[in-house]
JSON list of C-alpha atoms in Angstrom, two decimals:
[
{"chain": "A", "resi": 1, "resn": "UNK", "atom": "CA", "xyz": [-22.06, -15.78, 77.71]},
{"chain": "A", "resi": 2, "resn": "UNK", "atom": "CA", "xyz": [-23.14, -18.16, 74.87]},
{"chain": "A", "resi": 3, "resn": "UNK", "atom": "CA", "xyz": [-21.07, -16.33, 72.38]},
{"chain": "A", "resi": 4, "resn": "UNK", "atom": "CA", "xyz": [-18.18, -14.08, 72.62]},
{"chain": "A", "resi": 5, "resn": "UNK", "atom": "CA", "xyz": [-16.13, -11.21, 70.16]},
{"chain": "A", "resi": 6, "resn": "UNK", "atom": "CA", "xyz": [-12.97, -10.74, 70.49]},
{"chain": "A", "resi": 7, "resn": "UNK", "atom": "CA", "xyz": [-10.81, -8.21, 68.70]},
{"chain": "A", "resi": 8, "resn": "UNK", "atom": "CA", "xyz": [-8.47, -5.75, 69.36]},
{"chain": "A", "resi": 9, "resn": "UNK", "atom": "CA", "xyz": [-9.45, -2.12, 70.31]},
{"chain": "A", "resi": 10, "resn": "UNK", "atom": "CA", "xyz": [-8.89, -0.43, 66.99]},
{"chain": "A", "resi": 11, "resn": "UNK", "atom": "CA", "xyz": [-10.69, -3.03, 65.39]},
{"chain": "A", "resi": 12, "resn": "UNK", "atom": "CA", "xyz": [-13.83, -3.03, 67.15]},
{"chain": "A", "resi": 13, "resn": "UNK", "atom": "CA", "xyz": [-13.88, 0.98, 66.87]},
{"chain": "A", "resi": 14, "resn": "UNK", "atom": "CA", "xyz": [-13.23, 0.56, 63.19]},
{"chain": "A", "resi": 15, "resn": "UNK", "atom": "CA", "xyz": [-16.38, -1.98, 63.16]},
{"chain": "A", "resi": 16, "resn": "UNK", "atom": "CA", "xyz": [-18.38, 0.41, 65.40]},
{"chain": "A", "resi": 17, "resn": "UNK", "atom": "CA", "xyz": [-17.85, 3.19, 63.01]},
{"chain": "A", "resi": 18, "resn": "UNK", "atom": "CA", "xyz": [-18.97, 1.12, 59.90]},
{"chain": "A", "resi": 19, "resn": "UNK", "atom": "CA", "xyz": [-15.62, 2.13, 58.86]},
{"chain": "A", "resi": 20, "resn": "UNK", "atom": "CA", "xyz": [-14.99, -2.10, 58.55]},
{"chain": "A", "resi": 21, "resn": "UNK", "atom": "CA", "xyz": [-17.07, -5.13, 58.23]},
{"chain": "A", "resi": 22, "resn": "UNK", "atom": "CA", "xyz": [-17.44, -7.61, 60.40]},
{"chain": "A", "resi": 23, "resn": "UNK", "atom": "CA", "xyz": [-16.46, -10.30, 57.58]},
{"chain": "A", "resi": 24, "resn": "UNK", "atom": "CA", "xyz": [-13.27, -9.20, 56.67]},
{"chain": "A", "resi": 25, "resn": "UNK", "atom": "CA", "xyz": [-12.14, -8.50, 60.26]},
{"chain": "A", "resi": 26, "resn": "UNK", "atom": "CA", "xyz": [-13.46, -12.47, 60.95]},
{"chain": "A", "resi": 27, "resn": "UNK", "atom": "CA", "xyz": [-11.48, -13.97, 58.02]},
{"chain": "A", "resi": 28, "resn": "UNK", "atom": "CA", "xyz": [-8.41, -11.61, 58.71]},
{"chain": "A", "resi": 29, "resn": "UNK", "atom": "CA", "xyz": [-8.23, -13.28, 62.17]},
{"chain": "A", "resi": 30, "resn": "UNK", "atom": "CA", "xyz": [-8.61, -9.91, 63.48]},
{"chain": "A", "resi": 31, "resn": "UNK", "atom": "CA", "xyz": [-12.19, -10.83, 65.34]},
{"chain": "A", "resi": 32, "resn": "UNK", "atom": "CA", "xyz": [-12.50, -13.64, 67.16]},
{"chain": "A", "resi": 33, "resn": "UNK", "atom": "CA", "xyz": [-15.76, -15.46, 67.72]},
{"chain": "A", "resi": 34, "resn": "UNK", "atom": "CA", "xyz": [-16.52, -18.30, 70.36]},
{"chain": "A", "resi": 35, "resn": "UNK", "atom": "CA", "xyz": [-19.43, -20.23, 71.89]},
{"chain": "A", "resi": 36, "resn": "UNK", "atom": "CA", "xyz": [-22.54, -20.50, 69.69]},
{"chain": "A", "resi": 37, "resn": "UNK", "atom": "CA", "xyz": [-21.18, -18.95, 66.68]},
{"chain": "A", "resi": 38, "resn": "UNK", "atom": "CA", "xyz": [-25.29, -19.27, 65.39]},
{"chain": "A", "resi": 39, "resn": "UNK", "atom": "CA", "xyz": [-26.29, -16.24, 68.26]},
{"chain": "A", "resi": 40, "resn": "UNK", "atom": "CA", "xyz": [-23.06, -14.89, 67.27]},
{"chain": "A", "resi": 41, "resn": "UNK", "atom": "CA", "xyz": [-24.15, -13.98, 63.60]},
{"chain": "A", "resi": 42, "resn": "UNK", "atom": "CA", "xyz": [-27.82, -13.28, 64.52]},
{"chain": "A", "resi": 43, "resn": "UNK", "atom": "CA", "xyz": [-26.18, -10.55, 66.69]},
{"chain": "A", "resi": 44, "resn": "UNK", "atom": "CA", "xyz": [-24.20, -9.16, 63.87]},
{"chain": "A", "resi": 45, "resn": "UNK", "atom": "CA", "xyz": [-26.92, -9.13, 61.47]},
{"chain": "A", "resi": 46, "resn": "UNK", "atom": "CA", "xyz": [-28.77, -7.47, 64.36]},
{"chain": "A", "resi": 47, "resn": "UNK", "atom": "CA", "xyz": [-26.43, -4.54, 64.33]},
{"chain": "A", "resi": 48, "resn": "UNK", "atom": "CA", "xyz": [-26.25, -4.31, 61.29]},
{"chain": "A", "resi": 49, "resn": "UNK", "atom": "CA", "xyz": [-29.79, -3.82, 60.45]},
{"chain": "A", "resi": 50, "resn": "UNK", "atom": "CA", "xyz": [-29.53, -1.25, 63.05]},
{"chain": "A", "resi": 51, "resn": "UNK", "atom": "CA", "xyz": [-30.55, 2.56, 61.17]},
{"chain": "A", "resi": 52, "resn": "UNK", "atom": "CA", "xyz": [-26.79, 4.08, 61.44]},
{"chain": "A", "resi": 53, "resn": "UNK", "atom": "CA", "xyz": [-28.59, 7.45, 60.12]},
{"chain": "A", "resi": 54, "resn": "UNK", "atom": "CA", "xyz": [-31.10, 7.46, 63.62]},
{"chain": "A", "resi": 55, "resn": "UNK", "atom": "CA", "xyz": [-27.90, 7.97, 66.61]},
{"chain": "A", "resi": 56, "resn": "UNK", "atom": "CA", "xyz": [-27.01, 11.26, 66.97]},
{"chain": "A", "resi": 57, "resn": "UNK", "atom": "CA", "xyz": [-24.75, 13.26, 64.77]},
{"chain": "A", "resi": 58, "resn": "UNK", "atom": "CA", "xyz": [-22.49, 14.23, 67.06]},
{"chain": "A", "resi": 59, "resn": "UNK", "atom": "CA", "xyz": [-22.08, 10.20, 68.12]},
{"chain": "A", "resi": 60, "resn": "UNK", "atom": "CA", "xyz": [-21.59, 9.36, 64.65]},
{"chain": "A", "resi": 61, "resn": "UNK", "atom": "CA", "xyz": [-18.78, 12.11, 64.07]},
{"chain": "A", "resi": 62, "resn": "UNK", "atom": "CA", "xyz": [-17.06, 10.97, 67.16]},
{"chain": "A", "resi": 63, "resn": "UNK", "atom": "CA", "xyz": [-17.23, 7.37, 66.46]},
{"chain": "A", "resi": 64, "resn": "UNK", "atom": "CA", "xyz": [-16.04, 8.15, 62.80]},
{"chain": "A", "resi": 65, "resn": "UNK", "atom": "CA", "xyz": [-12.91, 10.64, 63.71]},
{"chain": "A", "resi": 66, "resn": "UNK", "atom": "CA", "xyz": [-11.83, 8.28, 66.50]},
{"chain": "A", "resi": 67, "resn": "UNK", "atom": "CA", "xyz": [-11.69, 5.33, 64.12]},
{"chain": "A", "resi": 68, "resn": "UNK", "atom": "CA", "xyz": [-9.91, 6.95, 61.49]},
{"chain": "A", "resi": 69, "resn": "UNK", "atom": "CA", "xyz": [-7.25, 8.33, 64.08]},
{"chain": "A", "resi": 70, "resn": "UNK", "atom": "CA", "xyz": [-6.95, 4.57, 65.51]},
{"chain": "A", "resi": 71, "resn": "UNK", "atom": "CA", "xyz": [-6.69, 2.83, 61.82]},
{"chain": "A", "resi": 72, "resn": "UNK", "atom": "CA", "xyz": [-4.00, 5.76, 60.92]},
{"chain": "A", "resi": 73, "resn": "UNK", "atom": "CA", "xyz": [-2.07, 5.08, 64.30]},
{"chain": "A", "resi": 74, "resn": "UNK", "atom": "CA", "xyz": [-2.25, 1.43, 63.37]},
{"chain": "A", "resi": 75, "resn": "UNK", "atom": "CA", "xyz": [-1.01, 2.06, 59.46]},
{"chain": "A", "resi": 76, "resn": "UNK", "atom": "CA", "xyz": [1.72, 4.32, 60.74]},
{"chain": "A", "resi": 77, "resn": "UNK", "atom": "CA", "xyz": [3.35, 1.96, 62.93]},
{"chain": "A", "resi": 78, "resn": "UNK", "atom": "CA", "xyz": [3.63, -1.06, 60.66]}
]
């Protein structure tokens, strides 16, 4: 791979839902990205760009309710 993200599981579900950006998570040191940090941001302006509003509902709800259970989790057990 020419670029890589890392980030812990809640995190990436968090970003996944929209529920996060990908900026804050970066600067928090909460997502991690190496190798050609150039592709790297053309991806995540990629996905962003992508139409949230176009995958299904039922997708959408799932990512949503699963992220907000894993950011609670998270909260709760600092």
């Amino acid at each position: 791979a020419e670029a890589t993200v890392r980030g812990g599981a809640t995190d990436l579900l968090l970003l996944a839902a929209r529920l996060e950006d990908a900026d804050t998570l970066f600067f928090q040191r909460r997502l991690v990205l190496t190798g050609d940090t150039e592709l790297g941001l053309t991806a995540r302006n990629l996905l962003d760009r992508l139409p949230w509003e176009q995958l299904p509902l039922a997708l959408r709800i799932v990512l949503n309710r699963c992220a907000r259970l894993a950011g609670a989790a998270r909260a709760a057990q600092r």
